[in-house]
CSV table of C-alpha atoms in Angstrom, one decimal:
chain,number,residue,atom,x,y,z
A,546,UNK,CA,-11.5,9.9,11.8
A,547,UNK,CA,-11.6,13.5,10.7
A,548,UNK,CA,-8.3,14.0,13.4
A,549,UNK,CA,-6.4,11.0,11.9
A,550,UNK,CA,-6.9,12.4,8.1
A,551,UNK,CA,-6.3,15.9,8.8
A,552,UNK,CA,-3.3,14.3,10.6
A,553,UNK,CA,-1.9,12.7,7.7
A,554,UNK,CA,-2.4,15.0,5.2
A,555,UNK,CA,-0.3,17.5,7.5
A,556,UNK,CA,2.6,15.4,8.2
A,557,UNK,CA,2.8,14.3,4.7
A,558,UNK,CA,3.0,17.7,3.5
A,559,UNK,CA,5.0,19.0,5.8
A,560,UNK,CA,7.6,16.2,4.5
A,561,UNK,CA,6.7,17.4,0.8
A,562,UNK,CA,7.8,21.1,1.9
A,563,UNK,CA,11.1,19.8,3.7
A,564,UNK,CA,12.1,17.6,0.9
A,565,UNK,CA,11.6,20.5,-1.4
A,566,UNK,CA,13.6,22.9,0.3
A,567,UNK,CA,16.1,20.7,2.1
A,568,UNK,CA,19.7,20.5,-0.1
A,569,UNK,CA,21.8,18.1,2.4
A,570,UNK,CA,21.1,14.4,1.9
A,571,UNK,CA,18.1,13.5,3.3
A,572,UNK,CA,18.5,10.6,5.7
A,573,UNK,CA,14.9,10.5,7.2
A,574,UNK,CA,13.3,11.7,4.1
A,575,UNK,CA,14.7,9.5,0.9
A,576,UNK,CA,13.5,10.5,-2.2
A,577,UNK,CA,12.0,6.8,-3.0
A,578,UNK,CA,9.2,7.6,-0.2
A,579,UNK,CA,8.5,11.1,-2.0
A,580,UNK,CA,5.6,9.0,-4.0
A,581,UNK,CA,3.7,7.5,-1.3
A,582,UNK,CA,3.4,11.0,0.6
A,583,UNK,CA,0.7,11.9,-2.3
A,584,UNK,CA,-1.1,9.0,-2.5
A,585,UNK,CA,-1.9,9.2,1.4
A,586,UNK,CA,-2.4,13.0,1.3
A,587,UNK,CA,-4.9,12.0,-1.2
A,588,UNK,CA,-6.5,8.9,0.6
A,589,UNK,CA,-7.0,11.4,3.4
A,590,UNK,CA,-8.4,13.8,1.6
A,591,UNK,CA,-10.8,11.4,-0.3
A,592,UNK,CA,-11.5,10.5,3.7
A,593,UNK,CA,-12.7,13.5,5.0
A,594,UNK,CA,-14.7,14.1,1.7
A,595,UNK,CA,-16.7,10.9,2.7
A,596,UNK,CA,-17.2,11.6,5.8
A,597,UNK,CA,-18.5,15.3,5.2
A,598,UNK,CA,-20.7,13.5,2.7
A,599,UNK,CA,-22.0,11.3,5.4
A,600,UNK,CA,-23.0,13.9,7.6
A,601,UNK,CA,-24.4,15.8,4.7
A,602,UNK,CA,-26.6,12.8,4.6
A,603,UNK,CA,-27.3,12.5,7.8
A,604,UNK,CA,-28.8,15.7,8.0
A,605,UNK,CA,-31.0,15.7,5.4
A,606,UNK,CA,-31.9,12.5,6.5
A,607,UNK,CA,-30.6,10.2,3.5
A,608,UNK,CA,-27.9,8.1,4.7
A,609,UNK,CA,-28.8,4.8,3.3
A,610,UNK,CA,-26.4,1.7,5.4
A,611,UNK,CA,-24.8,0.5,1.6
A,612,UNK,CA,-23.7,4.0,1.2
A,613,UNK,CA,-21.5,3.7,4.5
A,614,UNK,CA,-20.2,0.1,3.6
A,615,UNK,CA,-19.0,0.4,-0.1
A,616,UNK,CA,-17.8,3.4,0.6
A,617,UNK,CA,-16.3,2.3,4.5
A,618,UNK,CA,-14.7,-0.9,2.3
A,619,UNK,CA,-13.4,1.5,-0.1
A,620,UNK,CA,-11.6,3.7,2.1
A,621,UNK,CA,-10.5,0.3,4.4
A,622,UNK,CA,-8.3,-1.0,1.8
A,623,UNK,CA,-6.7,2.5,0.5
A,624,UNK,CA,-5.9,2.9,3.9
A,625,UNK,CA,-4.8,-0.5,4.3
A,626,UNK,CA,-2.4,-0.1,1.1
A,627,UNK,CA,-1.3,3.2,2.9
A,628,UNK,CA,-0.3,1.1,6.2
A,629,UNK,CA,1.3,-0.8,4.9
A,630,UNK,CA,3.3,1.3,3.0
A,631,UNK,CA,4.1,3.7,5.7
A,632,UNK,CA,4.7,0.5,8.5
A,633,UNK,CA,7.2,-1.0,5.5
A,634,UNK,CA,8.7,2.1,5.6
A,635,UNK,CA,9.1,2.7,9.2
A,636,UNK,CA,9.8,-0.4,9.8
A,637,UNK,CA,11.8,-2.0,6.4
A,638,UNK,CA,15.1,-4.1,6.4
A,639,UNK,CA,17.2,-1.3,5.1
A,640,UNK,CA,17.2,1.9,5.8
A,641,UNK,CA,13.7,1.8,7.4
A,642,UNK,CA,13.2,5.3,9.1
A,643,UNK,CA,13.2,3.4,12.6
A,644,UNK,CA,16.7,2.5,12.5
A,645,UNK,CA,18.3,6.1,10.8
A,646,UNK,CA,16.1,7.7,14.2
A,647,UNK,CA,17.7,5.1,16.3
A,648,UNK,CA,21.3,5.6,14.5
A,649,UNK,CA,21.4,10.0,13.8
A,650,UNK,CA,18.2,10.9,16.3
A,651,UNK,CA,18.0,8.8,19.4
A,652,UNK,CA,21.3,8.1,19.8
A,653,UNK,CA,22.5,11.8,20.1
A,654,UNK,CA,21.1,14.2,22.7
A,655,UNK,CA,22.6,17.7,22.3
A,656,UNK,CA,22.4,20.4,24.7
A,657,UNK,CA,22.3,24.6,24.5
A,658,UNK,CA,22.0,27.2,21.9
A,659,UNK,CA,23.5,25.8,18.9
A,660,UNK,CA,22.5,24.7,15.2
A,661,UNK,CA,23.2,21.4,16.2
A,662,UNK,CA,20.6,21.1,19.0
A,663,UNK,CA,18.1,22.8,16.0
A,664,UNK,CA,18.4,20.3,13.7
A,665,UNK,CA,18.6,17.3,16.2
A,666,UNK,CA,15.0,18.7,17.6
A,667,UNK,CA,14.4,18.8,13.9
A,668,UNK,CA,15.1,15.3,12.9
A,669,UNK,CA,12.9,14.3,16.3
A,670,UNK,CA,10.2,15.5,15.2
A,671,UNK,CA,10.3,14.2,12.2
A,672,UNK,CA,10.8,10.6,13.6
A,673,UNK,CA,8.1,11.4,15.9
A,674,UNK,CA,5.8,12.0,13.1
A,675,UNK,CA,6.3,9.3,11.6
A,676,UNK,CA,4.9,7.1,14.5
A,677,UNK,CA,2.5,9.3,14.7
A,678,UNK,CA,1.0,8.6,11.0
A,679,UNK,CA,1.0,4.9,11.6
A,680,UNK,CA,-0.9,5.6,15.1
A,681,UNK,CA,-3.5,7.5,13.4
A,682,UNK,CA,-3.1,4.9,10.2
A,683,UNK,CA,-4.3,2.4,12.8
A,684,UNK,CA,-7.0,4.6,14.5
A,685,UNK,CA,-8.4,5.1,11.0
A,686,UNK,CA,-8.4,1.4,9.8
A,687,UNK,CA,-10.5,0.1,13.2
A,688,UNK,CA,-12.9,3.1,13.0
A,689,UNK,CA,-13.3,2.1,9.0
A,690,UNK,CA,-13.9,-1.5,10.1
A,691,UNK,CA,-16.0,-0.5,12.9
A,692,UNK,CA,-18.3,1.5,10.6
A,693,UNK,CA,-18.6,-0.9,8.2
A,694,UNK,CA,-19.9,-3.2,11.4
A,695,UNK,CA,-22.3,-0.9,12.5
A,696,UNK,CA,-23.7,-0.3,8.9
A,697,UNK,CA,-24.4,-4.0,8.1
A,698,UNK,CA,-26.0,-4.3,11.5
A,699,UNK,CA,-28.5,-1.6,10.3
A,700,UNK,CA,-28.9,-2.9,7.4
A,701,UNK,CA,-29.5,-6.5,8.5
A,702,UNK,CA,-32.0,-4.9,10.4
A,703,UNK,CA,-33.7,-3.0,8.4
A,704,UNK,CA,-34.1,-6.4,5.7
């Protein structure tokens, strides 16, 4: 969970820092997306404040089960919102980032020492991190579910 936010919140600021000093149109990175780049940066963040506050609890042995669910269903649906942002996004009817990597990225493979080959590897890995927020989106949505599982179970035991 801790890999997935850190994850996020460097491939959303990476975008922030490209967006801010790119000056060609930006056919990966629209400014309509700019907005949802924060709010996940700060989901993440919010994420890996809970779950340093769990293991803070944990060792001082204090961790009470409700603590992990409201705060596990908390974090579920800003991640959720986030997912769905990001897959609506990746994925949208127009102009989804999917199809401008399949039009300017995948269709194009360039070869040698040039510009051209920098900024196709460029654009690639932008694409490629894309998928990789919604991969980690989805890691961090079943581990959120599966610890709010696993804290009702211990507190259905312990009543």
């Amino acid at each position: 969970m801790l890999i997935a936010a850190c994850t996020i919140i460097g491939v959303f600021s990476t975008f922030i820092q490209i967006q801010q000093n790119a000056v060609a149109p930006r056919a990966l990175l629209t400014s309509h997306r700019r907005r949802y780049f924060p709010y996940y940066i700060t989901v993440a963040a919010l994420t890996v404040a809970f779950i340093i506050t769990l293991l803070v609890l944990i060792f001082q042995r204090r961790l009470l089960p409700s603590i992990v669910m409201i705060g596990g269903f908390i974090l579920f649906v800003l991640w959720l919102v986030g997912l769905i942002v990001i897959s609506v996004q990746l994925w949208g009817p127009v102009g989804s980032v999917s199809s401008n990597c399949n039009i300017f990225v995948y269709a194009s493979n360039p070869t040698g020492q040039s510009l051209q080959t920098l900024s196709w590897l460029e654009q690639r890995s932008i694409c490629q991190s894309w998928q990789a927020v919604f991969a980690f989106g989805m890691v961090g949505e079943i581990f959120l579910l599966w610890i709010m599982i696993i804290a009702y179970q211990v507190f259905a035991d312990d009543a």
